[in-house]
Coordinates of C-alpha atoms in Angstrom, one line a residue:
X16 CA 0.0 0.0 0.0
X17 CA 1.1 3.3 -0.9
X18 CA 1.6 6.1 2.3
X19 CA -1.3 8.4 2.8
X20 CA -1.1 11.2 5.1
X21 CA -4.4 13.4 4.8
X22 CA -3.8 17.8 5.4
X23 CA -5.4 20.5 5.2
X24 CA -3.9 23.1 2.8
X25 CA -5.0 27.1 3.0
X26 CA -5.6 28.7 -1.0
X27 CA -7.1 32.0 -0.4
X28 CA -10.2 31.6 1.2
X29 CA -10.6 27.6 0.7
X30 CA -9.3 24.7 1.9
X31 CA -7.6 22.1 -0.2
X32 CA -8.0 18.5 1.2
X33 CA -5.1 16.7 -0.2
X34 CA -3.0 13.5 0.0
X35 CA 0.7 14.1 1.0
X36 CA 1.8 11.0 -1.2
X37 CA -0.2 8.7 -4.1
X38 CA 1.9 7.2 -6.9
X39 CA 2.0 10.0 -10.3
X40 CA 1.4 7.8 -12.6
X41 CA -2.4 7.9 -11.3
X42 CA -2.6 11.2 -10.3
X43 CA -1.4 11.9 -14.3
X44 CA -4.3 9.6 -15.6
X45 CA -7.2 11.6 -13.5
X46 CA -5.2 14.6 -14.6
X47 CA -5.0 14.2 -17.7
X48 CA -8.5 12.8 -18.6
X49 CA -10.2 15.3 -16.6
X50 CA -8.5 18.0 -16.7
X51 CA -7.3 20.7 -19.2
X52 CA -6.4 23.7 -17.9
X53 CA -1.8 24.0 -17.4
X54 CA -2.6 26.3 -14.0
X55 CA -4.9 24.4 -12.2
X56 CA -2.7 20.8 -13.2
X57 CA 0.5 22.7 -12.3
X58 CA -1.0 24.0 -9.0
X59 CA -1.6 20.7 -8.7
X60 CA 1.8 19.4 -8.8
X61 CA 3.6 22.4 -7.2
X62 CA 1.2 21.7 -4.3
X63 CA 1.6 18.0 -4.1
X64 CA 5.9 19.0 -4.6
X65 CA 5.6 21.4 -1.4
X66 CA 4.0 18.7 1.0
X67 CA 6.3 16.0 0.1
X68 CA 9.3 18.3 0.7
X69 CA 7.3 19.3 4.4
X70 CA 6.8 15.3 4.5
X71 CA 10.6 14.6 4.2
X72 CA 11.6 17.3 6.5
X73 CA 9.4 16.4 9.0
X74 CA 10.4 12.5 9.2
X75 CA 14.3 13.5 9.2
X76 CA 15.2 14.5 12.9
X77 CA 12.9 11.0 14.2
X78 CA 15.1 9.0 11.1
X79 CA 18.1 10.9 12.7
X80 CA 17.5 10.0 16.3
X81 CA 16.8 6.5 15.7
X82 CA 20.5 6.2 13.5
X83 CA 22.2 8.2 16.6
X84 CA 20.6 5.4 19.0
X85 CA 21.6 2.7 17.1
X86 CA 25.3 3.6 16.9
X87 CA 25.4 4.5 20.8
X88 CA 24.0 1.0 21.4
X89 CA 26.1 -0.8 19.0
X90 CA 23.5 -1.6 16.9
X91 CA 24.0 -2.3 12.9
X92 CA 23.3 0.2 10.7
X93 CA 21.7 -0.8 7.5
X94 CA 22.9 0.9 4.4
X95 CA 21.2 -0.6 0.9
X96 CA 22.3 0.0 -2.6
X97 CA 19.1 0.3 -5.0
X98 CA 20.3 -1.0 -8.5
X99 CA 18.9 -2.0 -11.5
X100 CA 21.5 -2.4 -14.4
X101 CA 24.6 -4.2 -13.0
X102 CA 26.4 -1.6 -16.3
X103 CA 25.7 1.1 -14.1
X104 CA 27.1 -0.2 -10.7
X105 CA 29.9 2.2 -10.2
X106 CA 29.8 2.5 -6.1
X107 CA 31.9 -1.0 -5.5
X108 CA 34.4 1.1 -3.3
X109 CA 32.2 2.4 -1.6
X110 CA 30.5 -1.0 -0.5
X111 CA 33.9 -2.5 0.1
X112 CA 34.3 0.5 2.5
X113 CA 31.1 0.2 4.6
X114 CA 31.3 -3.8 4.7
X115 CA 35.2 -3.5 6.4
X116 CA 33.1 -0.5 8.9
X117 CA 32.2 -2.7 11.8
X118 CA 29.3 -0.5 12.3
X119 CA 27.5 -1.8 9.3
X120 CA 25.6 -3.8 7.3
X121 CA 25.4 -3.5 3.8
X122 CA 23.6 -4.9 0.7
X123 CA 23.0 -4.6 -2.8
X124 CA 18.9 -4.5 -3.7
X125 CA 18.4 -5.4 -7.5
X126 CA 15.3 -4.1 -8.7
X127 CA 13.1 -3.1 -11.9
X128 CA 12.2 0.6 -13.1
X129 CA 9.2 1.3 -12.5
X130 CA 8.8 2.1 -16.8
X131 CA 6.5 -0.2 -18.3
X132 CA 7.0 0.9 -21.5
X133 CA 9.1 -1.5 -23.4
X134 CA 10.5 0.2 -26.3
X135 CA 12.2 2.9 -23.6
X136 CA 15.6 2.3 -22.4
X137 CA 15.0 2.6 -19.0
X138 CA 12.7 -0.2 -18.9
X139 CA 14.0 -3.7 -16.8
X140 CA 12.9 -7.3 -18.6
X141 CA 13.0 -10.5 -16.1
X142 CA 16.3 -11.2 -17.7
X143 CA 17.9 -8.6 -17.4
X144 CA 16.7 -8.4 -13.7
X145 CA 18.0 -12.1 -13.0
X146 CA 21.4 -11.1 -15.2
X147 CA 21.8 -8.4 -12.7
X148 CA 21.6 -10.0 -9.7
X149 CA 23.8 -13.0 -10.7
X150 CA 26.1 -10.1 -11.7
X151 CA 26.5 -9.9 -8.0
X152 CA 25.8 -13.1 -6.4
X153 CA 29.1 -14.1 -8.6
X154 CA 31.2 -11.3 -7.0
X155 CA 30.1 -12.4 -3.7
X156 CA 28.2 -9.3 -2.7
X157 CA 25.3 -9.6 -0.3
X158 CA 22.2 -9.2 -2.9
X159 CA 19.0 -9.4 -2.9
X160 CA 15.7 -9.2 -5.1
X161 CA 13.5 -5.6 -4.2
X162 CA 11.3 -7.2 -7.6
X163 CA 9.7 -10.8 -7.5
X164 CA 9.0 -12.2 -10.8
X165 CA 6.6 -14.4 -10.1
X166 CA 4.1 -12.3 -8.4
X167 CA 5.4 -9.6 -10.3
X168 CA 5.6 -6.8 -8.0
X169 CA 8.0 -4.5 -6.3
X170 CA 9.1 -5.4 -2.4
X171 CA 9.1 -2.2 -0.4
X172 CA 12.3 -1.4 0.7
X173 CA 10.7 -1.1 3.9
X174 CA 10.7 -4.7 4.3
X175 CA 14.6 -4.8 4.0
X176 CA 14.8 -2.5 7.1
X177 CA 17.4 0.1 5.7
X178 CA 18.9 3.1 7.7
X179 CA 20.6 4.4 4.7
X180 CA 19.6 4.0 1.2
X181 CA 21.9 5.1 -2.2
X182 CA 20.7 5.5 -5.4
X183 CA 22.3 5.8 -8.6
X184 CA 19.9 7.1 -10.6
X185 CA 16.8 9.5 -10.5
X186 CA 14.3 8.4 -13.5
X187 CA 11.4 5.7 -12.7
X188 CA 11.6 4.9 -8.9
X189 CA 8.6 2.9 -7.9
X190 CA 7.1 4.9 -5.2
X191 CA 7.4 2.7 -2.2
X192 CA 11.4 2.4 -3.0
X193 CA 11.6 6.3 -3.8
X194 CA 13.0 8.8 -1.4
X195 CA 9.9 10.1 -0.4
X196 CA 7.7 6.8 1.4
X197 CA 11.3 6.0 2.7
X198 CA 12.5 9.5 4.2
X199 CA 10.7 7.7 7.1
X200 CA 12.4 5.3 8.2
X201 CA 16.3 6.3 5.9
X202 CA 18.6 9.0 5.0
X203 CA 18.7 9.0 1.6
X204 CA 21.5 9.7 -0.9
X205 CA 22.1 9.7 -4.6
X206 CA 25.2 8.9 -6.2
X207 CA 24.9 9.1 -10.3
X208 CA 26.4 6.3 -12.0
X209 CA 27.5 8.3 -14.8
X210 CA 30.1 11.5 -15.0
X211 CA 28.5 14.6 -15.4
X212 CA 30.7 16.9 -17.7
X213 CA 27.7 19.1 -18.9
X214 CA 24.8 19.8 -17.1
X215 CA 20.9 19.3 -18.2
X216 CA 17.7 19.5 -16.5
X217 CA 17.7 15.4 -15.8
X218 CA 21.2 16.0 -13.7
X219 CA 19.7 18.9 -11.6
X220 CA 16.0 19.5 -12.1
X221 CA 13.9 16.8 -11.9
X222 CA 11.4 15.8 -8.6
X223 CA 13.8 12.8 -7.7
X224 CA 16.6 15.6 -6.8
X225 CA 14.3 17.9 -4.6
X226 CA 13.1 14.6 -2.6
X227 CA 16.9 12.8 -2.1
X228 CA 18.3 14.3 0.9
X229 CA 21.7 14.0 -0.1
X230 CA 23.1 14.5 -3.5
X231 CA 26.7 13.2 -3.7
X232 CA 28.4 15.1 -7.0
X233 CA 31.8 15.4 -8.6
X234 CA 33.3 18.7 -8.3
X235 CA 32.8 22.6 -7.3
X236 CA 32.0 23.2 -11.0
X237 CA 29.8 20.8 -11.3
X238 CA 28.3 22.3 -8.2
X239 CA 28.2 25.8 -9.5
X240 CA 26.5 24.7 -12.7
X241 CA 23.7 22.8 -10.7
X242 CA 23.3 25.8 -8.6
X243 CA 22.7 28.0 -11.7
X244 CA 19.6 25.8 -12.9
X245 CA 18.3 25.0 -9.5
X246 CA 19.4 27.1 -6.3
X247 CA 17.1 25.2 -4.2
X248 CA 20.0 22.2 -3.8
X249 CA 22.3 24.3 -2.1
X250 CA 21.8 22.1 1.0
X251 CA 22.5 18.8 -0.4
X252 CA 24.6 19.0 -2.7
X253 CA 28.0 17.3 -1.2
X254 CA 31.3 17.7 -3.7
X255 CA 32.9 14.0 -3.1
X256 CA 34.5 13.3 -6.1
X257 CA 33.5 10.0 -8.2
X258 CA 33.9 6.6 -6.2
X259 CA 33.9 4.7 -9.2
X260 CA 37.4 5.8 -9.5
X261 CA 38.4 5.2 -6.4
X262 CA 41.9 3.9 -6.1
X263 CA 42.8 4.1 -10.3
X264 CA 45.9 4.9 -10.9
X265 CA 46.7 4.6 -14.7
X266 CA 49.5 2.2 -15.5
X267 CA 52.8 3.6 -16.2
X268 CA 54.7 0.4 -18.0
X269 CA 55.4 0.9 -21.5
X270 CA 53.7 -1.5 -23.7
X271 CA 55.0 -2.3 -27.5
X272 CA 51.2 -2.5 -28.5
X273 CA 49.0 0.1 -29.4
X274 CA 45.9 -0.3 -28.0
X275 CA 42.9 2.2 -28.1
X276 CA 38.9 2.1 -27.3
X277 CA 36.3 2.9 -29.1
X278 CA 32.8 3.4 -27.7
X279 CA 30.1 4.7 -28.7
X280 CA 27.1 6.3 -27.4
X281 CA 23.2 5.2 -28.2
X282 CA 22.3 8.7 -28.4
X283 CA 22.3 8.5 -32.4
X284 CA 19.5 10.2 -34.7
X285 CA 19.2 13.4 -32.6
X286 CA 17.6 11.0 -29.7
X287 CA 17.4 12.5 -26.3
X288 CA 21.0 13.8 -25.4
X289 CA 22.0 13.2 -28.9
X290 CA 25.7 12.8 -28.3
X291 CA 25.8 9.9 -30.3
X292 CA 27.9 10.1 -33.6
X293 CA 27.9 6.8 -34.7
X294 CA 26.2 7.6 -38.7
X295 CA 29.1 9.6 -39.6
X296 CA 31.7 7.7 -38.1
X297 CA 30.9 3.7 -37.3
X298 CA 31.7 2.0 -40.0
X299 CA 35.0 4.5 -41.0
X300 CA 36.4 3.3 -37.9
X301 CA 35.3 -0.5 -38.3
X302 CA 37.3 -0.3 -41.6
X303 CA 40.1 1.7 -40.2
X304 CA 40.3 -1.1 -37.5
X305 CA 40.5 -3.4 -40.3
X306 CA 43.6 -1.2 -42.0
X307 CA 45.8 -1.3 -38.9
X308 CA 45.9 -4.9 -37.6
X309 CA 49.0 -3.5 -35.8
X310 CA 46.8 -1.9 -33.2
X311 CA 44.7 -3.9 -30.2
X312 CA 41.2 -2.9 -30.8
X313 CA 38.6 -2.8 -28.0
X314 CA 34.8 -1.8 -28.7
X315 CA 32.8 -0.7 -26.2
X316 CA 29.5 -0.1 -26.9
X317 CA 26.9 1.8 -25.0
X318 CA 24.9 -0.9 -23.6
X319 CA 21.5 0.4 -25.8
X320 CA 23.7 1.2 -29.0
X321 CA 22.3 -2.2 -30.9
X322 CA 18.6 -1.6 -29.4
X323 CA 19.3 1.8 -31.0
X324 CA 20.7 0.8 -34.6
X325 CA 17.8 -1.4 -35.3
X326 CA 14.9 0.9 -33.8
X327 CA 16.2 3.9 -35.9
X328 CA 16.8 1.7 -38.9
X329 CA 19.9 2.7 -39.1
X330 CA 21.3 -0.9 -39.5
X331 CA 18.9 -4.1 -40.0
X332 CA 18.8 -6.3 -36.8
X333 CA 21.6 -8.7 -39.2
X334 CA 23.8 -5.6 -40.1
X335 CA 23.9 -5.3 -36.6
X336 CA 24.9 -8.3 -35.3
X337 CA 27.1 -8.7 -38.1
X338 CA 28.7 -5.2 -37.0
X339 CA 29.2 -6.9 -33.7
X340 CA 31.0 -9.9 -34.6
X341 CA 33.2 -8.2 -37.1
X342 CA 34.2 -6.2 -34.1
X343 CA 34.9 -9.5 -31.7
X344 CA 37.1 -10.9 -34.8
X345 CA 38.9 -8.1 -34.6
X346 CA 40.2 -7.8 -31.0
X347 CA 38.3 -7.1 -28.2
X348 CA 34.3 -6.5 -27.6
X349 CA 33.3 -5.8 -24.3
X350 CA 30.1 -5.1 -23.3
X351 CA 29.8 -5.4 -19.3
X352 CA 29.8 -2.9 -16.8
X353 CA 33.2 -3.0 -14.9
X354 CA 35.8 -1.6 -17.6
X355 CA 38.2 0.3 -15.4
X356 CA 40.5 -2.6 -16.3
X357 CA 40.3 -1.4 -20.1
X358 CA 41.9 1.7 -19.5
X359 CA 45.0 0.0 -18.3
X360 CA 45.4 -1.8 -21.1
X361 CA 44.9 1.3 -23.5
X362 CA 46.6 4.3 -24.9
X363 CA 43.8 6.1 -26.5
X364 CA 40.1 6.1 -26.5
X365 CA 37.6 7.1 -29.1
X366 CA 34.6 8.2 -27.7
X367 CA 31.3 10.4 -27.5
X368 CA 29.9 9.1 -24.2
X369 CA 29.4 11.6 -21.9
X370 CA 30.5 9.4 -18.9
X371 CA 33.6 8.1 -20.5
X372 CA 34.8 12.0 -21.2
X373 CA 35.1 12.0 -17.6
X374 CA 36.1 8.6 -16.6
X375 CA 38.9 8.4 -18.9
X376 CA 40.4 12.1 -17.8
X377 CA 41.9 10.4 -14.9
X378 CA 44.1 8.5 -17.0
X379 CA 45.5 11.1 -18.5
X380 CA 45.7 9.6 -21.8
X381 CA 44.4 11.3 -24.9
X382 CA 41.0 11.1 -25.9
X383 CA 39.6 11.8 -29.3
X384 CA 36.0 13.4 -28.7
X385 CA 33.7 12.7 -31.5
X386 CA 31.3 15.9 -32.0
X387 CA 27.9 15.4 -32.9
X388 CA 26.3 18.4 -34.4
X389 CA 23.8 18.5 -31.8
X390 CA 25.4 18.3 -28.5
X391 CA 25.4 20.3 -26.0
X392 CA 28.7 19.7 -25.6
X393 CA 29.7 22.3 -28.3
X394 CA 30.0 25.2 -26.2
X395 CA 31.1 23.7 -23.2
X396 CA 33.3 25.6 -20.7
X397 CA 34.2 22.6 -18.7
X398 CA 37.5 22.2 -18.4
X399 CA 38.1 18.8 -19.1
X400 CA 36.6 18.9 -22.8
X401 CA 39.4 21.3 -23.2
X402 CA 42.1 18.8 -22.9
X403 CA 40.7 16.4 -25.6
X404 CA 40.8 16.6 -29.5
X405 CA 37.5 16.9 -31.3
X406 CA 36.7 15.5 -34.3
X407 CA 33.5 16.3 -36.3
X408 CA 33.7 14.4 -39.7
X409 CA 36.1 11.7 -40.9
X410 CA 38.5 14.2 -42.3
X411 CA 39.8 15.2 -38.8
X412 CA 39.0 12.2 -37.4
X413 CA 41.6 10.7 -39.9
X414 CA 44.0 12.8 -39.5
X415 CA 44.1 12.7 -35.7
X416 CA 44.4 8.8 -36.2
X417 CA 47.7 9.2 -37.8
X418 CA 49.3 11.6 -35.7
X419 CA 47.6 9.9 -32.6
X420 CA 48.6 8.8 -29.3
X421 CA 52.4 9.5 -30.6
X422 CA 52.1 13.1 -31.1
X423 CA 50.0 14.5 -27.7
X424 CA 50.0 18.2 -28.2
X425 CA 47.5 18.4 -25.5
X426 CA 48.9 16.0 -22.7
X427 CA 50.7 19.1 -20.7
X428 CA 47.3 20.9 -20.8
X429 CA 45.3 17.6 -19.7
X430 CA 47.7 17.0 -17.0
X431 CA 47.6 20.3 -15.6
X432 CA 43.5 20.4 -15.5
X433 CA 43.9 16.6 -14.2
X434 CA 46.1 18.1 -11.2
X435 CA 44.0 21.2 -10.6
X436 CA 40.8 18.7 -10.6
X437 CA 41.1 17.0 -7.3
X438 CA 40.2 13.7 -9.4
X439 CA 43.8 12.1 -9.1
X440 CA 44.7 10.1 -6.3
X441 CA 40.7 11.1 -4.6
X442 CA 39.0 8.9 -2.4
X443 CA 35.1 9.6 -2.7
X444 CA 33.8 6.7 -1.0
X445 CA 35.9 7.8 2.3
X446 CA 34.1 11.4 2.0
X447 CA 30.5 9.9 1.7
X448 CA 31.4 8.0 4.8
X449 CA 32.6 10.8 6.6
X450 CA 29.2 12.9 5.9
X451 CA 26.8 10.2 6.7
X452 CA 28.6 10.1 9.8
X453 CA 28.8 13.8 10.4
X454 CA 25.1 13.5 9.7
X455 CA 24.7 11.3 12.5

């Protein structure tokens, strides 16, 4: 059952009766089929916004006070991951580092999105869900199912008794495991799975963020740029670093191979973000692969890239596949979540994955950034994009291929940024800590 708290709201000279909390998926039905005026529905959702902030305020000094008993009385306390794509785990130090804390106890909860819609990408099939949690029943991690198949419904995290929840991503929560029903009985935390290097409305703007009570980001840029589109997270937004990189440090032993990535995003055909460039460039690199069988190839894909292809008719559902293998004969194709290990082994990447133009900065190995004509990324201040060479057609992608990774005009620049950065040698997972704790 969903949480109902009944109050009475003053408008003018009326009273409002209101729920503080029903699911939005039903409140948009009754919305939308009765109603068609834009003030009254965003009154609407302004109003039920305001009580669920009041709701999450209110339940925070009791969720407080019960953590603070717990650790005077040597109790456990309970911190849960919420996942749903084992490609998007990226907070492994961090669990290592609450499961060696004595005063812990800490597990992994694989669920579904609550999206229902199967042709979006956020939307969770029963494989994938099973996939996921085998992901981490085979790396020994304490795991369990927040989804059960048969009866097919979501388990409250309630159930699981948490005192600390993360999340790592905002977009289709299922209300009884999002922050809201379980600001009363958690502290709640978000930690995205990807690296932010430009900021849009879904990093910054959407309900998920004003209802998290503790936003865990990368840097005080990245904190400035939030603040500019909504001031309102001022309060929780904590500048850790990124715990996925926790511990890298980029191999210095010289290698007599070549070896570079290439990954590309499934943002292709002006979808969503539309940093995806793979039209102009996919198959010139396939074949350019081809051409120089004296350099290790690894391909990368985004994990939706061959959803995408097919969906946009960009390649046939055989063309695709066929892309695929051509790309395993070739060296390396790699298509799991935990990939830190690739940039060891590489001297270059190709990319235009908005995570990976962060990730790979650490390394301080050059990147070439493919540009899509579209992306937001064009004007970008962030420093980091400054370090990289861009390419927007196969003209200067080609000719950064032959003068590439020899020739690094740029590698001074990128290691000064990396040094200014406060990414090298950072431990995130140790700062998260330290705030829960300060919290508490």
């Amino acid at each position: 059952m969903s949480l109902l708290i009944i109050e009475l709201t003053a408008v003018g000279k009326f009273f409002i009766l209101s729920v503080m909390y029903i699911p939005y998926e039903r409140i948009g039905w009754i919305i939308n089929k009765f109603i068609n005026n834009k003030k009254i529905k965003d009154f609407f959702y302004n109003l039920k916004i305001a009580q669920n902030i009041k709701y999450i305020e209110k339940n925070k000094p009791f969720v407080i006070k019960k953590l603070k008993n717990k650790l005077e009385t040597n109790q456990k306390i309970n911190a849960i991951f919420y996942v749903y794509d084992e490609t998007k785990w990226k907070c492994q130090a961090l669990y290592n580092l609450l499961k060696e804390d004595l005063r812990f106890e800490v597990m992994v909860l694989v669920t579904k999105t609550a999206c229902q819609n199967k042709d979006n990408p956020s939307y969770i099939s029963d494989e994938q869900l099973i996939k996921t949690y085998n992901f981490f029943k085979e790396k020994g991690i304490n795991v369990n199912y927040a989804y059960d198949v048969k009866t097919t419904k979501f388990i409250p995290f309630k159930n699981f008794e948490p005192d600390i929840i993360f999340y790592q991503h905002p977009w289709y929560v299922q209300t009884e495991q999002g922050p809201v029903v379980c600001s009363k009985f958690a502290i709640t935390g978000y930690i995205p799975y990807y690296f932010p290097i430009e900021t849009a409305d879904i990093d910054c703007n959407l309900r998920f963020h004003k209802y998290v009570e503790n936003y865990y980001i990368l840097d005080e840029y990245t904190r400035e740029k939030y603040l500019s589109k909504n001031p309102e997270l001022a309060a929780k937004l904590k500048v850790v670093g990124y715990p996925y990189l926790d511990g890298f440090i980029a191999s210095k032993n010289p290698k007599s191979d070549l070896c570079i990535i290439y990954a590309p995003h499934w943002t292709i055909g002006g979808n969503g973000l539309a940093y995806g460039t793979f039209e102009w460039n996919g198959q010139f690199i396939l074949e350019y692969a081809k051409a120089h069988p004296e350099i290790k190839w690894i391909f990368k894909p985004h994990p939706l890239l061959k959803k995408a292809l097919t969906d946009l008719k960009i390649m046939t559902e055989g063309e695709t596949e066929e892309y695929y293998s051509q790309w395993a004969e070739l060296g390396m194709k790699y298509e799991s979540g935990d990939y830190l290990g690739l940039f060891e082994k590489s001297d270059m990447m190709i990319t235009d994955c908005s995570s990976f133009l962060g990730e790979y900065f650490v390394t301080g190995k050059p990147l070439i950034h493919l540009m899509s004509d579209k992306s937001q990324f064009r004007n970008s201040d962030n420093p980091i994009l400054k370090s990289y060479y861009r390419a927007e057609n196969i003209e200067e992608l080609k000719n950064l291929l032959e003068i590439l990774p020899k020739q690094d005009n740029m590698k001074d620049l990128r290691l000064k940024i990396l040094e200014e950065s406060g990414l090298k040698n950072n431990s995130a997972s140790k700062k998260v800590l330290e705030d829960i704790l300060k919290i508490l």
